[in-house]
Amino acid sequence: MNAAIRAVVRTATFHDLHVYGIYRGYEGMIDGQIERLDKGDVGNIIQRGGTVLKTARSERFRTAEGRKKAYDSLVANDIEGLIAIGGDGTFTGAKLFYEEYGIPIVGIPGTIDNDLYGTDYSIGFDTAVNTAIQAVDRIRDTADSHNRLFFVEVMGRDTGFIALNTGIGSGAGAILIPESSIDVQNLIKHLEQTAKRQKLFSLIIVAEGNENGNAQKLAGEIRDRFPEYDPKVTIIGHMQRGGAPSALDRLIASRMGFKAVEALLDGHANVMIGIQNNQMVLVSFDDAINKHKEIDLDLLRMAEILSL
Ligand code: F6P
């Protein structure tokens, strides 16, 4: 996200605009935590994870009173347009705010889950997947040396994009995601097929939102029903949300920040910047929020074949 913030500030100052940073998202907008940002203020941040502007979930922005306070803060600082980085919650708030107060808002997709409709990538996804793959590579050494079965849980509350890419990239034995259900019985069947080629260990990637249970639950079931497996569990958790961003994330975030300023200057509002087939596009907030991004189940099938 810092690469996007840097790109927004530098592009806007290039166009002689005044730029303000709003701290802690909509919470800071309500509380007036707003500071002028100049080119130099965003130096030395492109390589840092997280966001220098900080972030917060805001219950108050869901209320008309909260949004009125936020509007007053913008007026007090002569702010005429907004760029908001976030996911569907951020854009739902942005859309409502635009409808109520007419301040144009352009969104930049920032969620490691990569589940927003209208964009091939959102900021953070590539870094999260790379971090997860590095972790799985390390776990593989123990799995291989000790002939063990490992369940590795990655983030993805509702979707399996991180799990799918991590599973393919780490050569996992199976990938369990919310979009496709496989029960313990079938999982064991699959593992026994892979065991036919003397493969004695297995790495199974589980999205936290997997329908048939998270990594702990699945490992527990296997322990009860197939004690010979003695499965181990690793939950990668918030490690996936931090650390230096990948090259791809920095590139995408820079392009999105640049494009967001241009879109505002061209008079666009209520749209999210997306990347489709390596081209920058504008996607309406309505579509980004309401349409469902489908996961490519052919990739899951491919991963299964590659693991046999
Ligand atoms: O929305 C992105 C996400 O990474 C989910 O995959 C995960 O469940 C959630 O955030 C964790 O959020 P929090 O840090 O608030 O627990």
Coordinates of C-alpha atoms and ligand atoms in Angstrom, one line a residue:
M1 CA 0.0 0.0 0.0
N2 CA 2.9 2.3 0.6
A3 CA 3.9 2.1 -3.0
A4 CA 0.4 3.2 -4.0
I5 CA 0.5 6.1 -1.5
R6 CA 3.9 7.2 -2.9
A7 CA 2.5 7.1 -6.4
V8 CA -0.6 9.0 -5.5
V9 CA 1.4 11.8 -3.8
R10 CA 4.0 12.1 -6.5
T11 CA 1.5 12.0 -9.4
A12 CA -0.8 14.6 -7.7
T13 CA 2.1 17.0 -6.9
F14 CA 3.3 16.6 -10.5
H15 CA -0.1 17.9 -11.5
D16 CA 0.2 20.8 -9.0
L17 CA -2.5 19.4 -6.6
H18 CA -2.3 19.7 -2.9
V19 CA -2.3 16.2 -1.3
Y20 CA -3.4 15.3 2.2
G21 CA -3.0 12.0 4.0
I22 CA -5.9 10.7 6.1
Y23 CA -4.7 8.6 8.9
R24 CA -6.5 5.4 10.2
G25 CA -8.9 5.3 7.2
Y26 CA -12.5 6.5 7.8
E27 CA -11.8 6.7 11.6
G28 CA -9.2 9.4 11.0
M29 CA -11.5 11.1 8.5
I30 CA -14.1 11.4 11.2
D31 CA -11.6 12.6 13.8
G32 CA -9.8 15.0 11.5
Q33 CA -6.5 13.2 11.5
I34 CA -5.5 14.7 8.2
E35 CA -2.0 16.0 7.3
R36 CA -0.6 17.7 4.2
L37 CA 1.8 15.4 2.3
D38 CA 4.5 16.5 0.0
K39 CA 6.8 14.6 -2.4
G40 CA 9.5 14.2 0.3
D41 CA 7.1 12.7 2.8
V42 CA 6.6 9.6 0.8
G43 CA 10.3 8.9 0.2
N44 CA 11.8 5.7 1.5
I45 CA 8.5 3.9 1.9
I46 CA 8.1 1.8 -1.3
Q47 CA 9.9 -1.1 0.3
R48 CA 7.9 -1.1 3.5
G49 CA 5.0 -3.4 4.3
G50 CA 1.7 -2.2 5.9
T51 CA 0.7 1.4 5.4
V52 CA 2.4 4.5 6.7
L53 CA -1.1 6.1 6.9
K54 CA -2.2 3.2 9.2
T55 CA -5.7 1.7 8.9
A56 CA -8.7 0.9 11.1
R57 CA -12.1 -0.7 10.8
S58 CA -14.7 2.0 11.3
E59 CA -18.1 1.3 12.8
R60 CA -18.8 5.1 13.1
F61 CA -18.5 5.5 9.3
R62 CA -21.5 3.2 9.0
T63 CA -23.6 5.8 10.7
A64 CA -25.0 9.0 9.0
E65 CA -23.6 11.0 12.0
G66 CA -20.1 9.6 11.5
R67 CA -20.2 10.3 7.7
K68 CA -21.3 13.9 8.4
K69 CA -18.3 14.4 10.7
A70 CA -16.0 12.9 8.1
Y71 CA -17.5 15.3 5.5
D72 CA -16.9 18.3 7.8
S73 CA -13.2 17.3 8.2
L74 CA -12.8 17.2 4.4
V75 CA -14.5 20.6 4.0
A76 CA -12.3 22.1 6.8
N77 CA -9.2 21.0 4.7
D78 CA -10.6 22.0 1.3
I79 CA -10.5 18.4 0.1
E80 CA -12.3 18.0 -3.2
G81 CA -11.5 14.4 -4.1
L82 CA -10.5 11.2 -2.4
I83 CA -8.5 8.1 -3.2
A84 CA -9.4 5.2 -0.9
I85 CA -7.3 2.0 -0.7
G86 CA -9.1 -1.1 0.6
G87 CA -11.6 -3.9 -0.1
D88 CA -15.3 -4.1 -0.4
G89 CA -16.0 -2.6 3.0
T90 CA -14.0 0.5 2.0
F91 CA -15.7 0.8 -1.3
T92 CA -19.2 0.3 0.1
G93 CA -18.5 3.2 2.5
A94 CA -17.0 5.3 -0.3
K95 CA -20.1 4.7 -2.6
L96 CA -22.5 5.8 0.1
F97 CA -20.4 8.8 1.0
Y98 CA -20.3 9.9 -2.7
E99 CA -24.0 9.5 -3.0
E100 CA -24.6 11.6 0.1
Y101 CA -22.0 14.3 -0.3
G102 CA -20.9 14.2 -4.0
I103 CA -17.2 14.1 -3.2
P104 CA -15.6 12.1 -6.0
I105 CA -13.8 8.9 -4.8
V106 CA -11.6 6.6 -6.7
G107 CA -10.7 3.2 -5.1
I108 CA -7.5 1.2 -5.2
P109 CA -7.9 -2.6 -4.4
G110 CA -5.9 -3.5 -1.4
T111 CA -6.6 -6.9 0.1
I112 CA -4.4 -9.9 0.3
D113 CA -7.4 -12.1 -0.4
N114 CA -7.5 -10.9 -4.0
D115 CA -11.2 -11.5 -4.1
L116 CA -12.4 -8.2 -5.6
Y117 CA -14.3 -8.5 -8.8
G118 CA -12.9 -6.6 -11.8
T119 CA -9.2 -6.9 -11.1
D120 CA -6.7 -9.7 -11.6
Y121 CA -4.7 -8.6 -8.7
S122 CA -5.2 -6.5 -5.6
I123 CA -2.3 -5.0 -3.6
G124 CA -0.7 -7.4 -1.1
F125 CA -1.8 -10.7 -2.7
D126 CA 1.4 -11.5 -4.5
T127 CA 3.5 -10.7 -1.4
A128 CA 1.2 -12.9 0.8
V129 CA 1.5 -15.8 -1.6
N130 CA 5.3 -15.5 -1.8
T131 CA 5.5 -15.4 2.0
A132 CA 3.3 -18.5 2.3
I133 CA 5.3 -20.4 -0.3
Q134 CA 8.6 -19.6 1.5
A135 CA 7.0 -20.9 4.7
V136 CA 5.8 -24.1 3.0
D137 CA 9.2 -24.7 1.5
R138 CA 10.7 -24.7 5.0
I139 CA 8.0 -27.0 6.4
R140 CA 8.6 -29.3 3.4
D141 CA 12.1 -30.1 4.8
T142 CA 10.7 -31.6 8.0
A143 CA 7.8 -33.2 6.1
D144 CA 10.2 -34.9 3.8
S145 CA 12.9 -35.9 6.4
H146 CA 10.3 -37.3 8.8
N147 CA 7.8 -38.6 6.3
R148 CA 5.0 -36.6 7.8
L149 CA 1.7 -35.2 6.8
F150 CA 1.4 -31.4 7.3
F151 CA -1.6 -29.2 7.1
V152 CA -0.6 -25.6 6.4
E153 CA -3.4 -23.0 6.9
V154 CA -3.2 -19.8 4.9
M155 CA -5.5 -16.8 5.0
G156 CA -8.7 -16.5 3.0
R157 CA -11.7 -16.1 5.2
D158 CA -14.2 -16.5 2.3
T159 CA -12.1 -17.3 -0.7
G160 CA -9.3 -19.6 -1.7
F161 CA -7.1 -17.5 -4.0
I162 CA -4.1 -17.4 -1.6
A163 CA -4.4 -21.1 -0.9
L164 CA -4.7 -22.1 -4.6
N165 CA -1.7 -20.1 -5.7
T166 CA 0.3 -21.1 -2.6
G167 CA -0.6 -24.8 -3.2
I168 CA 0.4 -24.7 -6.9
G169 CA 3.6 -22.7 -6.2
S170 CA 4.7 -25.0 -3.4
G171 CA 3.8 -28.2 -5.1
A172 CA 1.3 -29.2 -2.4
G173 CA -0.3 -32.6 -2.2
A174 CA -3.8 -31.2 -1.9
I175 CA -5.4 -27.8 -1.7
L176 CA -8.6 -27.2 0.3
I177 CA -10.6 -24.1 -0.5
P178 CA -14.0 -22.7 0.3
E179 CA -15.0 -22.8 -3.3
S180 CA -14.6 -26.6 -3.7
S181 CA -15.4 -29.1 -1.0
I182 CA -13.4 -32.2 -0.4
D183 CA -14.1 -34.3 2.8
V184 CA -11.6 -36.2 4.9
Q185 CA -12.5 -39.5 3.3
N186 CA -11.7 -38.2 -0.2
L187 CA -8.6 -36.5 1.0
I188 CA -7.2 -39.8 2.4
K189 CA -8.1 -41.5 -0.9
H190 CA -6.1 -38.9 -2.7
L191 CA -3.1 -39.2 -0.3
E192 CA -3.2 -42.9 -0.8
Q193 CA -3.0 -42.5 -4.5
T194 CA 0.1 -40.3 -4.1
A195 CA 1.6 -42.8 -1.7
K196 CA 1.6 -45.4 -4.5
R197 CA 4.8 -43.7 -5.9
Q198 CA 6.5 -44.1 -2.5
K199 CA 5.7 -40.6 -1.6
L200 CA 5.6 -40.8 2.1
F201 CA 4.9 -37.2 3.1
S202 CA 2.3 -34.7 2.1
L203 CA 1.8 -31.0 2.4
I204 CA -1.8 -29.9 2.3
I205 CA -2.7 -26.3 2.0
V206 CA -6.0 -25.2 3.6
A207 CA -7.7 -21.8 3.3
E208 CA -8.8 -20.7 6.7
G209 CA -12.4 -20.5 5.4
N210 CA -12.5 -24.0 4.0
E211 CA -16.0 -25.5 4.1
N212 CA -15.1 -28.8 5.7
G213 CA -13.0 -27.2 8.4
N214 CA -9.8 -25.4 9.0
A215 CA -6.4 -27.1 9.4
Q216 CA -6.8 -27.9 13.1
K217 CA -10.2 -29.5 12.6
L218 CA -9.1 -31.6 9.6
A219 CA -5.9 -32.7 11.3
G220 CA -8.0 -33.7 14.3
E221 CA -10.4 -35.8 12.2
I222 CA -7.5 -37.5 10.5
R223 CA -5.8 -38.3 13.8
D224 CA -9.1 -39.9 15.0
R225 CA -9.9 -41.9 11.9
F226 CA -6.4 -42.6 10.5
P227 CA -4.0 -42.6 13.5
E228 CA -1.1 -43.9 11.4
Y229 CA -0.8 -40.4 9.7
D230 CA 0.0 -38.3 12.8
P231 CA -0.6 -35.0 11.0
K232 CA 1.0 -31.7 12.1
V233 CA -0.5 -28.3 11.7
T234 CA 1.1 -24.9 10.9
I235 CA -1.0 -21.7 10.7
I236 CA 0.9 -19.0 8.8
G237 CA -1.5 -16.3 9.9
H238 CA -0.6 -12.6 9.9
M239 CA 2.9 -13.3 8.7
Q240 CA 1.3 -13.2 5.3
R241 CA 0.2 -9.6 5.9
G242 CA 3.6 -8.1 6.5
G243 CA 7.2 -7.8 5.3
A244 CA 8.8 -6.1 2.3
P245 CA 6.4 -6.2 -0.7
S246 CA 7.2 -8.3 -3.7
A247 CA 8.3 -6.7 -7.0
L248 CA 5.0 -7.4 -8.6
D249 CA 3.1 -5.8 -5.7
R250 CA 5.3 -2.6 -5.9
L251 CA 4.7 -2.4 -9.6
I252 CA 1.0 -2.9 -9.5
A253 CA 0.5 -0.5 -6.6
S254 CA 2.6 2.2 -8.3
R255 CA 0.5 1.8 -11.5
M256 CA -2.7 1.9 -9.6
G257 CA -1.8 5.0 -7.6
F258 CA -0.7 6.8 -10.8
K259 CA -3.9 5.8 -12.6
A260 CA -6.1 6.7 -9.6
V261 CA -5.0 10.3 -9.7
E262 CA -5.4 10.5 -13.5
A263 CA -8.9 9.1 -13.1
L264 CA -9.9 11.7 -10.6
L265 CA -8.4 14.4 -12.8
D266 CA -10.4 13.1 -15.8
G267 CA -13.6 13.5 -13.7
H268 CA -14.2 9.9 -12.7
A269 CA -15.9 9.0 -9.5
N270 CA -17.3 5.9 -7.8
V271 CA -14.9 3.6 -9.6
M272 CA -12.1 1.2 -8.6
I273 CA -8.9 0.9 -10.5
G274 CA -8.3 -2.6 -11.7
I275 CA -5.7 -4.5 -13.6
Q276 CA -7.0 -6.9 -16.3
N277 CA -4.6 -8.6 -18.7
N278 CA -1.9 -6.2 -17.6
Q279 CA -4.0 -3.1 -18.6
M280 CA -5.3 -0.6 -16.1
V281 CA -9.1 -0.4 -16.1
L282 CA -11.9 1.4 -14.3
V283 CA -14.5 -0.8 -12.6
S284 CA -17.6 0.7 -11.0
F285 CA -17.9 0.4 -7.2
D286 CA -21.2 -1.4 -7.8
D287 CA -19.5 -4.1 -9.8
A288 CA -16.5 -4.4 -7.5
I289 CA -18.7 -4.7 -4.5
N290 CA -21.6 -6.8 -5.8
K291 CA -20.2 -9.1 -8.5
H292 CA -18.5 -12.3 -7.5
K293 CA -14.9 -13.0 -8.6
E294 CA -14.8 -16.6 -9.7
I295 CA -11.8 -18.8 -8.8
D296 CA -10.4 -20.8 -11.7
L297 CA -11.3 -24.4 -10.7
D298 CA -9.4 -25.7 -13.7
L299 CA -6.2 -24.7 -11.8
L300 CA -7.4 -26.8 -8.9
R301 CA -7.8 -29.7 -11.2
M302 CA -4.3 -29.1 -12.6
A303 CA -2.8 -28.9 -9.1
E304 CA -4.4 -32.3 -8.3
I305 CA -3.0 -33.9 -11.4
L306 CA 0.5 -32.4 -10.8
S307 CA 0.5 -33.8 -7.3
L308 CA -0.1 -37.4 -8.3
Ligands
F6P1 O1 -9.5 -9.8 4.6 C1 -8.2 -10.2 4.5 C2 -7.9 -11.2 5.6 O2 -6.5 -11.4 5.5 C3 -8.6 -12.5 5.7 O3 -8.2 -13.5 4.9 C4 -8.4 -12.8 7.2 O4 -9.4 -13.7 7.6 C5 -8.6 -11.5 7.8 O5 -8.1 -10.6 6.9 C6 -7.9 -11.3 9.1 O6 -8.2 -10.1 9.6 P1 -7.9 -9.6 11.1 O7 -6.4 -9.2 11.0 O8 -8.7 -8.4 11.3 O9 -8.1 -10.7 11.9

